[in-house]
């Protein structure tokens, strides 16, 4: 049976932003709000509660700050939909979740463009420094067996886990990398 509850938890614009903010290290609600200034704190609390109840997020620790218990949240599991999570979903359900995911990609890229053009104008440039930002769009078609693709994914996941574990630093900027992978029909 498909796990629609998990899919609904993960494929949601606000919750996905919170999950991305929690990648790498635990954060308090206040820290999440600072990382995601477009989100209201009550909304963050509401969505964190849903993620906690769904087992996607957990409380890493609680600390006392000015007489109030402050919770640090972390990912309890990788926010990923597995084959088991989506098996049994209808074509329409798959397309619904993909459309929601694609809409979040477009929203995220639009936000990046807004910021990049504002930074460029503040620096007296007419265009953002896309090369300096390492921003781009790429699509690659290739031939690979299932075993070759699995080996590539293992290598890629290990590299991504290493990047995700890096703490913030003055020379580091938060970045986003999105993947969509599927066979290309009709091409041999």
mmCIF file of C-alpha atoms in Angstrom, residues 152-164:
data_model
loop_
_atom_site.group_PDB
_atom_site.id
_atom_site.type_symbol
_atom_site.label_atom_id
_atom_site.label_comp_id
_atom_site.label_asym_id
_atom_site.label_seq_id
_atom_site.Cartn_x
_atom_site.Cartn_y
_atom_site.Cartn_z
ATOM 1 C CA UNK A 152 26.722 5.763 -9.583
ATOM 2 C CA UNK A 153 23.975 6.530 -7.050
ATOM 3 C CA UNK A 154 26.054 5.064 -4.213
ATOM 4 C CA UNK A 155 29.029 7.237 -5.166
ATOM 5 C CA UNK A 156 26.832 10.304 -5.608
ATOM 6 C CA UNK A 157 24.998 9.717 -2.297
ATOM 7 C CA UNK A 158 28.309 9.366 -0.441
ATOM 8 C CA UNK A 159 29.586 12.622 -1.957
ATOM 9 C CA UNK A 160 26.322 14.425 -1.176
ATOM 10 C CA UNK A 161 26.322 13.128 2.420
ATOM 11 C CA UNK A 162 29.828 14.534 2.849
ATOM 12 C CA UNK A 163 28.742 17.948 1.515
ATOM 13 C CA UNK A 164 25.572 17.937 3.644
#
